[in-house]
Every structure is written in structure tokens, then in C-alpha cells.
Short mmCIF file of C-alpha atoms in Angstrom, two decimals:
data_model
loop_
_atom_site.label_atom_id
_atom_site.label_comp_id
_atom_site.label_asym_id
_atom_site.label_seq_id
_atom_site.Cartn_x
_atom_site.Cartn_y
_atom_site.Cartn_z
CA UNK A 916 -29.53 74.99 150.36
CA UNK A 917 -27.10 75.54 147.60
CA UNK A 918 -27.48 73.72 144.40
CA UNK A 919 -25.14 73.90 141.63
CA UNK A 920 -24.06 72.35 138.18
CA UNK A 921 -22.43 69.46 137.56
CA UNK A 922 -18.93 69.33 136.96
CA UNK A 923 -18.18 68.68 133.46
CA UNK A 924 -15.47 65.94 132.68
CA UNK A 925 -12.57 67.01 130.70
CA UNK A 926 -13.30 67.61 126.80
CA UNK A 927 -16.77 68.43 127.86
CA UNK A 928 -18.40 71.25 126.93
CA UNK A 929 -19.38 73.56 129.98
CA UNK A 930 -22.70 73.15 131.29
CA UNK A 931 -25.30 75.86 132.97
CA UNK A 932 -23.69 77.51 135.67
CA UNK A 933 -26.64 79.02 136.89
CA UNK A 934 -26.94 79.13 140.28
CA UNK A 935 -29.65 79.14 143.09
CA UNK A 936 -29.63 80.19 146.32
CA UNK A 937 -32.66 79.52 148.22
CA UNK A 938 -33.06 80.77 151.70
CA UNK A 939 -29.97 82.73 151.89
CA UNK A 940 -30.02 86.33 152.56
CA UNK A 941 -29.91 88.56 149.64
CA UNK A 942 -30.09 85.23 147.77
CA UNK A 943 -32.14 84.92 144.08
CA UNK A 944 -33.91 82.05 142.68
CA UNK A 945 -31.23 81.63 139.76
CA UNK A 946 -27.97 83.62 138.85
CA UNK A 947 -27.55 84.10 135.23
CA UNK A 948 -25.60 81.56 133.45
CA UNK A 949 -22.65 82.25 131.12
CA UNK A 950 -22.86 83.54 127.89
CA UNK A 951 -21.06 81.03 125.94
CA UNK A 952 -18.97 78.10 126.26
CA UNK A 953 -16.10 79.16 128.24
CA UNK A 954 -16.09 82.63 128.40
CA UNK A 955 -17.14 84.73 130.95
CA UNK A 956 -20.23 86.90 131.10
CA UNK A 957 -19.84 89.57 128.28
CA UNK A 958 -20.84 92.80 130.46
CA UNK A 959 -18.09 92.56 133.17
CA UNK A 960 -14.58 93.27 131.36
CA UNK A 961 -11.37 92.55 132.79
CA UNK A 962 -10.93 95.89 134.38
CA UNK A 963 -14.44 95.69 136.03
CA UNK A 964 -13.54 92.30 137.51
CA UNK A 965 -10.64 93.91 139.20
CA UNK A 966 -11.94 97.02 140.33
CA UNK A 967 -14.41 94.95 142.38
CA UNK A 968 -11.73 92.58 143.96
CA UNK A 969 -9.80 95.44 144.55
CA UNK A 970 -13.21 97.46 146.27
CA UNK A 971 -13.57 94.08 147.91
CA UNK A 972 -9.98 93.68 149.72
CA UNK A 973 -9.62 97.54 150.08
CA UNK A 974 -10.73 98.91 154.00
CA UNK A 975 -11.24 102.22 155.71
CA UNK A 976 -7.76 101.92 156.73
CA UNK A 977 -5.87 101.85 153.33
CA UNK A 978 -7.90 105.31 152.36
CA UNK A 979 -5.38 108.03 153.58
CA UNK A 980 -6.59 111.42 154.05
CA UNK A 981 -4.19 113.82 152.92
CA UNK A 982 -6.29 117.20 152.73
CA UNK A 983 -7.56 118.86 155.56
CA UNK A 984 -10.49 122.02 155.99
CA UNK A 985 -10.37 124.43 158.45
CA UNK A 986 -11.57 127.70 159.58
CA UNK A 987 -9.70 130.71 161.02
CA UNK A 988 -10.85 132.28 163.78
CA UNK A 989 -10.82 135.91 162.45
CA UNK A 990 -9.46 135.45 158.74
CA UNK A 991 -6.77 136.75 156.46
CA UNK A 992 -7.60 139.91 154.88
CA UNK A 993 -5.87 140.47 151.24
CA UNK A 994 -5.20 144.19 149.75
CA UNK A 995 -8.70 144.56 148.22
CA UNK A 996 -10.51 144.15 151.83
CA UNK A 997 -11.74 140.38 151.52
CA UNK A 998 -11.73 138.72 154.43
CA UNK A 999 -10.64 134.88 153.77
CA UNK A 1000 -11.07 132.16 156.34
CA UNK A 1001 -12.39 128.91 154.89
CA UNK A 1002 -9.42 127.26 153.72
CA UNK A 1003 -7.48 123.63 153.57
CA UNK A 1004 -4.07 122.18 154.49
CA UNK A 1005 -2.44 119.19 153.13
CA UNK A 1006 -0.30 116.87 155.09
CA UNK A 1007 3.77 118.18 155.07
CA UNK A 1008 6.07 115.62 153.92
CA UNK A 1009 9.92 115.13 154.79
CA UNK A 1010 10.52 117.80 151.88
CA UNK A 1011 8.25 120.31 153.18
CA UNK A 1012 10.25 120.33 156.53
CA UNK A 1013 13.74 120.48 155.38
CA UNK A 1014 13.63 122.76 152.81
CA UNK A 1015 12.74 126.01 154.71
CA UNK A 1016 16.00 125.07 156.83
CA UNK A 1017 17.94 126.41 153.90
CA UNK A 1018 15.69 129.46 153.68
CA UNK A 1019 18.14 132.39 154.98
CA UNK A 1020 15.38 134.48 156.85
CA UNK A 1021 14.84 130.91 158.87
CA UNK A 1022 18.50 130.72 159.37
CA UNK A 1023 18.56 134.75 160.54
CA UNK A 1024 15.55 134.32 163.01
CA UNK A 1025 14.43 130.65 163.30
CA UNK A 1026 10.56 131.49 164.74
CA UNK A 1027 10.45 132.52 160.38
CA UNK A 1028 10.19 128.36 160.20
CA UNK A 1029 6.60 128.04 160.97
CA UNK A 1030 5.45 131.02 158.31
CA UNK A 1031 7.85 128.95 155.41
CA UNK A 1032 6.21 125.70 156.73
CA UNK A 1033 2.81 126.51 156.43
CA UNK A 1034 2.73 128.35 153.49
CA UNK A 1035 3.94 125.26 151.70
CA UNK A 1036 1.51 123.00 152.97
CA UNK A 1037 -1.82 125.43 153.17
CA UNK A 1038 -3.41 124.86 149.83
CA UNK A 1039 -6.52 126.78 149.35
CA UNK A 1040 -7.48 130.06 151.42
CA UNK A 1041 -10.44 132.04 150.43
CA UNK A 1042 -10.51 132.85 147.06
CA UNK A 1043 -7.03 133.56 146.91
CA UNK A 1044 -5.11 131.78 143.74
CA UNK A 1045 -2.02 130.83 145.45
CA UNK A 1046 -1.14 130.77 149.93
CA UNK A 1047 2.29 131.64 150.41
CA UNK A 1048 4.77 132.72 153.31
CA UNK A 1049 3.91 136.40 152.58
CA UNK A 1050 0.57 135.60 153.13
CA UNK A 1051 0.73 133.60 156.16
CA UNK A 1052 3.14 136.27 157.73
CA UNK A 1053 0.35 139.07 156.90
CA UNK A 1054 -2.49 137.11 159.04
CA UNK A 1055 -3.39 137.74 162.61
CA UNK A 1056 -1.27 136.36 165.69
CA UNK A 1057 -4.60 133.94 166.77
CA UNK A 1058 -5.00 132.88 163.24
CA UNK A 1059 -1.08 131.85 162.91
CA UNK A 1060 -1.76 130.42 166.65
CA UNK A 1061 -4.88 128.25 165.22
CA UNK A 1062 -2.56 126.94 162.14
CA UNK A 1063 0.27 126.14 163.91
CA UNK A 1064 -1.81 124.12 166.14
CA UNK A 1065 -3.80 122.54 163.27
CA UNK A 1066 -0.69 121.72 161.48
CA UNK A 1067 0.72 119.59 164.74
CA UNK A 1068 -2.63 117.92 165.13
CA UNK A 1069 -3.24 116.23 161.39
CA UNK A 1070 0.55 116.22 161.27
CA UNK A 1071 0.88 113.84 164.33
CA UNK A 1072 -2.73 111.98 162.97
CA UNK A 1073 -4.57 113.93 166.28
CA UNK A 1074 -2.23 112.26 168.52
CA UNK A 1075 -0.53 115.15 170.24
CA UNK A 1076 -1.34 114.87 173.95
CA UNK A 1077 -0.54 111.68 176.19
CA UNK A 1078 -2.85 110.91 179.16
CA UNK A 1079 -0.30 110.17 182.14
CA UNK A 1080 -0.02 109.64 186.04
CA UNK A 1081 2.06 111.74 188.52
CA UNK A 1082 4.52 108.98 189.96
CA UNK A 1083 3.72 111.55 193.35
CA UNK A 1084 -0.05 111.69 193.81
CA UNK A 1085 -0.86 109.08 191.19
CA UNK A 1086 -3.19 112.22 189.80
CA UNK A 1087 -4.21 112.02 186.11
CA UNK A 1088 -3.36 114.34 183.38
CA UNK A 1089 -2.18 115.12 179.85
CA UNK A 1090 0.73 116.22 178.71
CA UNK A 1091 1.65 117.82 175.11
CA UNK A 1092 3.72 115.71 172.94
CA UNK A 1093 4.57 118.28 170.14
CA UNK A 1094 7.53 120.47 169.97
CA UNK A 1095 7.34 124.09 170.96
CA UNK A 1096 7.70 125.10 167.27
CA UNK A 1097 6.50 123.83 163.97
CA UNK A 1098 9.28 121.58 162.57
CA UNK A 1099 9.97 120.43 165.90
CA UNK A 1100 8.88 117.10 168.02
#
């Protein structure tokens, strides 16, 4: 049962707007009442007030991961012997994919693209202070293998095989949806 004030009339002053909520889940005996004749309850501020509408209309689905960790098979080892292989990749943007098209050893040999591609979007390898193309063209051939692959699958949101039928047999089975290269689709 919910019980509440009365309404005031108009030119009234406010009355108690306490409150109680009896048999209701999570329900108290009284909420607190205003502070003061018209104005809302001191503690909460503006800003508070809309942070929790906001937490209240946001869902799982407007939170967009951007930043992905992975781990390379065998690792990248750097000059001093270190072997790296905990690292994270970021999702590539429009940008990231058309700018190594202008790079000139892309142009010359066109396999370069995946190298320039992911050592734009790899942000954090190791301990290393910065991931670039030199160091992505200085890791293993199953390492490059594992990023490419990586890169297509948060790239295409996991989404990179299609369950289908053979029109013959009616037999199921997958086929990949990426391109042969990264870049491609």
C-alpha cells in the first residue's frame, strides 16, 4: 500500500513528502522528506541527479568496447632479448584502413598492408613504449598469423564465419566471411 502527501493547493506551502512504502520489496517505513520548502534535498546536486538518470536509461548495449587483450602464441622478442606477448589492440577505424594505401612499400608489395594495419591499431605489447610496423614485421609468421586473425574477429564484432547448407546434400557447414587479407572483406 502506498501512502503519500496531500497535494498542496496553489499558494500553499509544500507539505511532507515523506513517503512510505509498506510491503513492497526493498521498500522503507518512511523516505526522508525535503529539506525546505521547495527545494530539493540538499545532498543530491544537479549533476548527481543526472548521472543517475543517465546510469538509469544507459544498457549493456550502449557500452562499446573498443580495446581488446590478447596473447601471442610465441611472442615478439625486442633487441635486448625480452620476450613480449601480453599485449592489446584497439578497434581500426575508416582512417586506420586507408591510410596505409598511400604507404609506398604497400603500393610496391601489397601483402606490406597487414604489417602497416596492425601496427596502427596494436596499442600496448610487452613493455615496449610504442608497437609499430617495424615491430610487427620483426615477429614470428604464427604470431602475425594469430593477429591478423584477431584483428578480423573484433573487427567484424566475432562475426566472421556464416553457418550455411549445401543446396546439393543439404549438409551443414561454415564458411569464412573475411577477406583473404587484412583491409579486405
Amino acid at each position: 500500500m502506498r501512502r503519500t502527501a496531500a497535494r498542496p493547493s496553489a499558494g500553499a506551502a509544500p507539505a511532507d513528502t515523506g513517503t512510505a512504502v509498506a510491503g513492497e520489496p526493498g521498500g522503507s517505513a518512511t523516505a526522508p522528506p525535503a529539506t525546505g520548502a521547495g527545494t530539493p534535498d540538499a545532498s543530491r546536486t544537479a549533476p548527481d541527479v543526472l548521472r543517475t538518470a543517465s546510469d538509469v536509461l544507459r544498457t549493456a548495449s550502449d557500452v562499446l568496447r573498443t580495446e581488446f587483450p590478447f596473447h601471442l602464441p610465441r611472442g615478439y622478442v625486442d633487441e635486448q632479448g625480452t620476450v613480449h606477448r601480453d599485449g592489446v589492440m584497439r578497434l581500426s577505424t575508416a582512417r586506420d584502413e586507408l591510410i596505409p594505401l598511400r604507404d609506398l612499400r604497400v603500393q610496391e608489395n601489397p601483402a606490406y598492408l597487414s604489417v602497416v594495419l596492425l601496427g596502427r591499431v596494436i596499442t600496448r605489447l610487452g613493455t615496449l613504449t610504442s608497437v609499430h610496423d617495424g615491430v610487427v614485421e620483426n615477429m614470428f609468421a604464427s604470431d602475425l598469423a594469430f593477429l591478423q586473425d584477431f584483428y578480423r574477429q573484433i573487427n567484424a564484432e566475432g562475426h566472421t564465419r556464416a553457418a550455411v547448407r549445401c543446396p546439393h546434400c543439404s549438409e551443414p557447414f561454415e564458411v569464412e566471411l573475411g577477406g583473404s587479407r587484412l583491409g579486405e572483406s
